[in-house]
Amino acid sequence: PPAPSTRNDIRDCSTDPPYLPPTATNTTAGLAVLRDIMQTHGVHAYIVPSTDAHMSEYISERDARLGWLTGFTGSAGTAVVTQDKAALWTDSRYWTQAERELDCNWELQRTTSIESIGMWILKAVPEEGNVSLDPFLFSVDTWNSYRRALHGSGRTLLPLETNLVDQAWGDQRPLPSSSEIYSLPAEFTGSSWQEKVAGIRQRMEQHVRRPTAVLLSGLEETAWLFNLRGDDIPYNPVFYSYTLLTSKNISLFVEESRLSAAARDSLRSGCPGPLCVELQEYGQVSAHLRRYAQDNVTVWLGTEYTTYGLYGIIPQEKLLEENYSPVMMAKAVKNAHEQEMLRAAHVRDAVAVIQYLLWLQKTVPQGQVDEFSGARHIDALRWAQEHSRGPSFQSISASG
């Protein structure tokens, strides 16, 4: 059939053959491989989220499992695959985009509610069927919502620590970041990481439950606590890590070879002693936590950023759970120096925006600027400002 206008260039699965726009991805091969792997594991339905193991709002290419499997590149969505069906749930921001990027293997569900996903699963999966997911990619709340949706239905919610999409993706999956993790100079932070650690330990002592440790899963928590930065996720100055901070020890789970010499020296400056940071392999966090939780301990964590996989390792009676960890709460209150730095950053950014508006005033009447070249120009003006590390999200550029 003739292609519709590019403005409405979306798939049409009702024609024979179906019409797919050039933006759609052929997902037939990837789905076939995933379904074979599901069969091997005795899985009848597999749930794939758009998140990473740290509940990050933005993710790296390596964690874009939903995008690889479905072709859909929006920032929020959930896919469910069975042996003969596949569906994607996303919100109204992305409905048109999904119709442009999905092929006809996929049903688009125009909602994000877990109740809706649960109803679909109950229709698609026979009783006694297994519904699986990777517990290290789902928050505690989301896991509990799926459990409630399937409760009493005869279907089993089965956590699988092997990620089936990663298996299907194989060696085509992007490698982990190898870029340098660096120290943020003291002139920007207003307090040393040692002072921050002391502040968190004080909160632990003052808490009525007297927790013995704080577990940090959110990437910005560890970055803030140790005054370290990286660029593992586009537009976000963070790096893959976990921290277990106890009253006597500090364990930082990170790829040690990526730390700059200055960062490593800073972390080791208090060794041996309670302000010595012990560097552990990033992948060892579960095993370490399992060992730690065997003793007489209480682990304080924020459920907003902790996955069900890590949460489930700690016995319920040894957990102190709040929505946000004490580090996230401390990070939210900026000291006087941080406030000064924020204002200075906004002034520098304002200069770039004013330069941009003047440039638009001169160049738009000549008919030489479109939204894309405009976005590139303001990015360049911002990069030219002192201390710039790039934009905090892709420029959203539109006119008319």
PDB file of C-alpha atoms in Angstrom, residues 57-62 177 230-238 240 389-394:
ATOM      1  CA  GLU A  57      15.283   7.521  35.269  1.00  0.00           C
ATOM      2  CA  TYR A  58      17.681   7.430  32.299  1.00  0.00           C
ATOM      3  CA  ILE A  59      19.612   4.311  31.327  1.00  0.00           C
ATOM      4  CA  SER A  60      22.733   3.355  29.374  1.00  0.00           C
ATOM      5  CA  GLU A  61      22.636   1.589  25.990  1.00  0.00           C
ATOM      6  CA  ARG A  62      23.739  -1.606  27.725  1.00  0.00           C
ATOM      7  CA  SER A 177      31.363   1.709  30.217  1.00  0.00           C
ATOM      8  CA  GLY A 230      31.318   9.549  35.840  1.00  0.00           C
ATOM      9  CA  ASP A 231      29.423   9.388  32.558  1.00  0.00           C
ATOM     10  CA  ASP A 232      27.997   5.866  32.338  1.00  0.00           C
ATOM     11  CA  ILE A 233      24.535   7.216  31.446  1.00  0.00           C
ATOM     12  CA  PRO A 234      24.081  10.000  28.861  1.00  0.00           C
ATOM     13  CA  TYR A 235      23.244  13.394  30.430  1.00  0.00           C
ATOM     14  CA  ASN A 236      23.834  12.028  33.969  1.00  0.00           C
ATOM     15  CA  PRO A 237      27.161  12.424  35.830  1.00  0.00           C
ATOM     16  CA  VAL A 238      26.967   8.994  37.510  1.00  0.00           C
ATOM     17  CA  TYR A 240      27.569   2.024  38.158  1.00  0.00           C
ATOM     18  CA  ARG A 389      30.103  18.993  31.279  1.00  0.00           C
ATOM     19  CA  GLY A 390      27.287  19.053  28.701  1.00  0.00           C
ATOM     20  CA  PRO A 391      23.480  19.361  28.902  1.00  0.00           C
ATOM     21  CA  SER A 392      21.384  17.521  31.505  1.00  0.00           C
ATOM     22  CA  PHE A 393      19.003  16.233  28.815  1.00  0.00           C
ATOM     23  CA  GLN A 394      18.790  16.364  25.036  1.00  0.00           C
TER      24      GLN A 394
END
